């Protein structure tokens, strides 16, 4: 069902501009990087904000929005937000995994849980009854908790085998992800897509925009601001005796 963008468009345009500026900043930071392994961090991070900028532009211009009938009520659903998360959150986890030196099985587990989390969250957004919406939200939140368990457990253990500087950088980024990602389902359940409806669409959109900018541009700035730390990730070190 077609929907129109309301006053909340101001936050969508701010998100579009913020993600675009973040992309340009990361491109500038990446100029002159020749090491192929280090380039991976720049490429992944640039794609994160590029995808987010495109999806925010889609929402701001009225393409990435639709309406879903829940009982007698029509809910405005910004479906492009879920398309954004489906691509960008696995890339964020890939950045973290490369930083920690994780193996393929750990990376696959994290990304699998993440895709399941976003997919079930999208089902929750499009479900037509309040009970079904909450059930799918609970499933999605459960996947998030499982993902954070792996992040705090296995991935953090991998990071401890890296240099102290790399382990410290990983810890800051991990904590940033934990705090911000935990807030997403809280905003969802308190907003128009959940059952409480405490946050109107205008402020719900603002909250998601702030979280997105922090989780993508903020994450990227912390990750890429020190090449010397990333060099320790990409430079082989001798095995301990």
Short mmCIF file of C-alpha atoms in Angstrom, two decimals, residues 41-205:
data_model
loop_
_atom_site.label_atom_id
_atom_site.label_comp_id
_atom_site.label_asym_id
_atom_site.label_seq_id
_atom_site.Cartn_x
_atom_site.Cartn_y
_atom_site.Cartn_z
CA UNK A 41 38.69 -2.27 6.34
CA UNK A 42 38.29 0.86 4.21
CA UNK A 43 36.33 -0.91 1.47
CA UNK A 44 33.92 -2.55 3.91
CA UNK A 45 33.38 0.62 5.94
CA UNK A 46 32.84 2.75 2.82
CA UNK A 47 30.21 0.32 1.55
CA UNK A 48 28.41 0.45 4.92
CA UNK A 49 27.79 4.20 4.76
CA UNK A 50 27.26 4.21 0.99
CA UNK A 51 24.43 1.67 1.27
CA UNK A 52 22.96 3.53 4.24
CA UNK A 53 23.09 6.86 2.37
CA UNK A 54 21.24 5.33 -0.59
CA UNK A 55 18.55 3.80 1.63
CA UNK A 56 18.06 7.02 3.58
CA UNK A 57 17.70 8.87 0.27
CA UNK A 58 15.10 6.30 -0.81
CA UNK A 59 13.14 6.87 2.40
CA UNK A 60 13.43 10.67 2.25
CA UNK A 61 12.13 10.76 -1.33
CA UNK A 62 9.18 8.49 -0.60
CA UNK A 63 10.35 5.35 -2.39
CA UNK A 64 11.40 3.30 0.64
CA UNK A 65 8.10 3.61 2.51
CA UNK A 66 4.82 1.73 2.50
CA UNK A 67 1.74 1.18 4.68
CA UNK A 68 0.71 -1.98 6.51
CA UNK A 69 -2.77 -2.52 7.90
CA UNK A 70 -2.75 -3.82 11.48
CA UNK A 71 -6.37 -4.35 12.37
CA UNK A 72 -8.09 -1.08 11.46
CA UNK A 73 -4.92 0.98 11.75
CA UNK A 74 -2.57 1.87 8.88
CA UNK A 75 1.08 1.87 9.96
CA UNK A 76 3.78 3.69 8.02
CA UNK A 77 6.66 1.27 7.50
CA UNK A 78 10.01 2.41 6.15
CA UNK A 79 10.97 -0.86 4.51
CA UNK A 80 14.23 0.59 3.11
CA UNK A 81 15.49 0.73 6.70
CA UNK A 82 15.38 -3.05 6.85
CA UNK A 83 17.06 -3.31 3.43
CA UNK A 84 19.80 -1.07 4.82
CA UNK A 85 20.28 -3.21 7.93
CA UNK A 86 20.22 -6.47 5.94
CA UNK A 87 23.37 -5.40 4.07
CA UNK A 88 25.18 -3.06 6.45
CA UNK A 89 25.02 -4.96 9.74
CA UNK A 90 26.79 -8.06 8.33
CA UNK A 91 29.49 -5.72 6.97
CA UNK A 92 29.90 -4.16 10.42
CA UNK A 93 30.33 -7.62 11.89
CA UNK A 94 32.83 -8.47 9.17
CA UNK A 95 34.90 -5.41 10.14
CA UNK A 96 34.87 -6.54 13.76
CA UNK A 97 35.70 -10.12 12.82
CA UNK A 98 38.68 -9.11 10.68
CA UNK A 99 39.92 -6.90 13.50
CA UNK A 100 39.66 -9.77 15.98
CA UNK A 101 41.27 -12.28 13.60
CA UNK A 102 38.22 -14.58 13.72
CA UNK A 103 38.01 -17.80 11.72
CA UNK A 104 35.45 -18.53 9.02
CA UNK A 105 33.15 -20.50 11.30
CA UNK A 106 32.87 -17.63 13.77
CA UNK A 107 32.26 -15.13 10.96
CA UNK A 108 29.62 -17.39 9.40
CA UNK A 109 27.88 -17.81 12.77
CA UNK A 110 27.76 -14.07 13.40
CA UNK A 111 26.52 -13.19 9.93
CA UNK A 112 24.00 -16.03 9.94
CA UNK A 113 22.53 -14.86 13.24
CA UNK A 114 22.52 -11.29 11.99
CA UNK A 115 20.66 -12.05 8.75
CA UNK A 116 18.15 -14.14 10.72
CA UNK A 117 17.71 -11.26 13.19
CA UNK A 118 17.05 -8.66 10.47
CA UNK A 119 14.86 -11.02 8.45
CA UNK A 120 12.60 -11.86 11.38
CA UNK A 121 12.52 -8.18 12.34
CA UNK A 122 11.28 -7.39 8.85
CA UNK A 123 8.56 -10.02 9.20
CA UNK A 124 7.54 -8.34 12.48
CA UNK A 125 7.23 -4.99 10.69
CA UNK A 126 4.94 -6.43 8.01
CA UNK A 127 2.82 -8.71 10.24
CA UNK A 128 -0.89 -7.80 10.26
CA UNK A 129 -1.83 -8.53 13.87
CA UNK A 130 -0.33 -7.08 17.09
CA UNK A 131 0.29 -10.50 18.61
CA UNK A 132 2.12 -11.78 15.55
CA UNK A 133 4.21 -8.62 15.39
CA UNK A 134 5.34 -9.03 19.00
CA UNK A 135 6.08 -12.74 18.51
CA UNK A 136 8.38 -12.02 15.55
CA UNK A 137 9.96 -9.11 17.44
CA UNK A 138 10.73 -11.51 20.30
CA UNK A 139 12.29 -14.01 17.89
CA UNK A 140 14.40 -11.28 16.32
CA UNK A 141 15.49 -9.99 19.73
CA UNK A 142 16.42 -13.53 20.76
CA UNK A 143 18.68 -13.75 17.72
CA UNK A 144 20.26 -10.45 18.75
CA UNK A 145 21.01 -11.79 22.23
CA UNK A 146 22.58 -14.92 20.72
CA UNK A 147 24.67 -12.74 18.40
CA UNK A 148 25.87 -10.57 21.29
CA UNK A 149 26.75 -13.73 23.22
CA UNK A 150 29.07 -14.82 20.40
CA UNK A 151 30.43 -11.28 20.15
CA UNK A 152 31.27 -11.11 23.86
CA UNK A 153 32.48 -14.70 24.00
CA UNK A 154 34.21 -16.21 20.98
CA UNK A 155 35.02 -13.01 19.11
CA UNK A 156 36.37 -11.25 22.20
CA UNK A 157 38.52 -14.29 22.93
CA UNK A 158 39.95 -14.05 19.39
CA UNK A 159 40.69 -10.36 19.93
CA UNK A 160 42.66 -11.05 23.10
CA UNK A 161 45.21 -12.95 21.01
CA UNK A 162 45.95 -9.77 19.05
CA UNK A 163 48.28 -6.95 20.15
CA UNK A 164 47.14 -4.83 23.14
CA UNK A 165 46.42 -1.88 20.82
CA UNK A 166 44.24 -3.98 18.52
CA UNK A 167 42.48 -5.65 21.45
CA UNK A 168 41.75 -2.21 22.94
CA UNK A 169 40.32 -0.91 19.66
CA UNK A 170 38.19 -4.04 19.30
CA UNK A 171 36.89 -3.60 22.84
CA UNK A 172 35.76 -0.03 22.15
CA UNK A 173 34.01 -1.01 18.93
CA UNK A 174 32.44 -4.10 20.49
CA UNK A 175 31.03 -2.06 23.37
CA UNK A 176 29.71 0.55 20.93
CA UNK A 177 27.92 -2.17 18.94
CA UNK A 178 26.49 -3.82 22.06
CA UNK A 179 25.00 -0.59 23.43
CA UNK A 180 23.64 0.73 20.13
CA UNK A 181 22.30 -2.57 18.78
CA UNK A 182 20.54 -3.30 22.07
CA UNK A 183 18.69 0.03 21.73
CA UNK A 184 17.23 -0.81 18.29
CA UNK A 185 14.61 -3.33 19.52
CA UNK A 186 13.80 -0.99 22.41
CA UNK A 187 13.03 1.87 20.01
CA UNK A 188 11.04 -0.55 17.82
CA UNK A 189 8.82 -1.85 20.61
CA UNK A 190 8.24 1.65 22.04
CA UNK A 191 7.54 3.19 18.63
CA UNK A 192 4.73 2.97 16.11
CA UNK A 193 5.78 -0.45 14.84
CA UNK A 194 5.58 -1.99 18.33
CA UNK A 195 2.60 -2.17 20.67
CA UNK A 196 3.29 0.63 23.14
CA UNK A 197 3.23 3.53 20.69
CA UNK A 198 5.04 5.77 23.18
CA UNK A 199 7.28 7.18 20.46
CA UNK A 200 5.35 8.82 17.59
CA UNK A 201 6.66 8.27 14.06
CA UNK A 202 8.49 11.61 14.06
CA UNK A 203 10.60 10.80 17.12
CA UNK A 204 10.89 7.12 16.25
CA UNK A 205 12.48 8.14 12.93
#
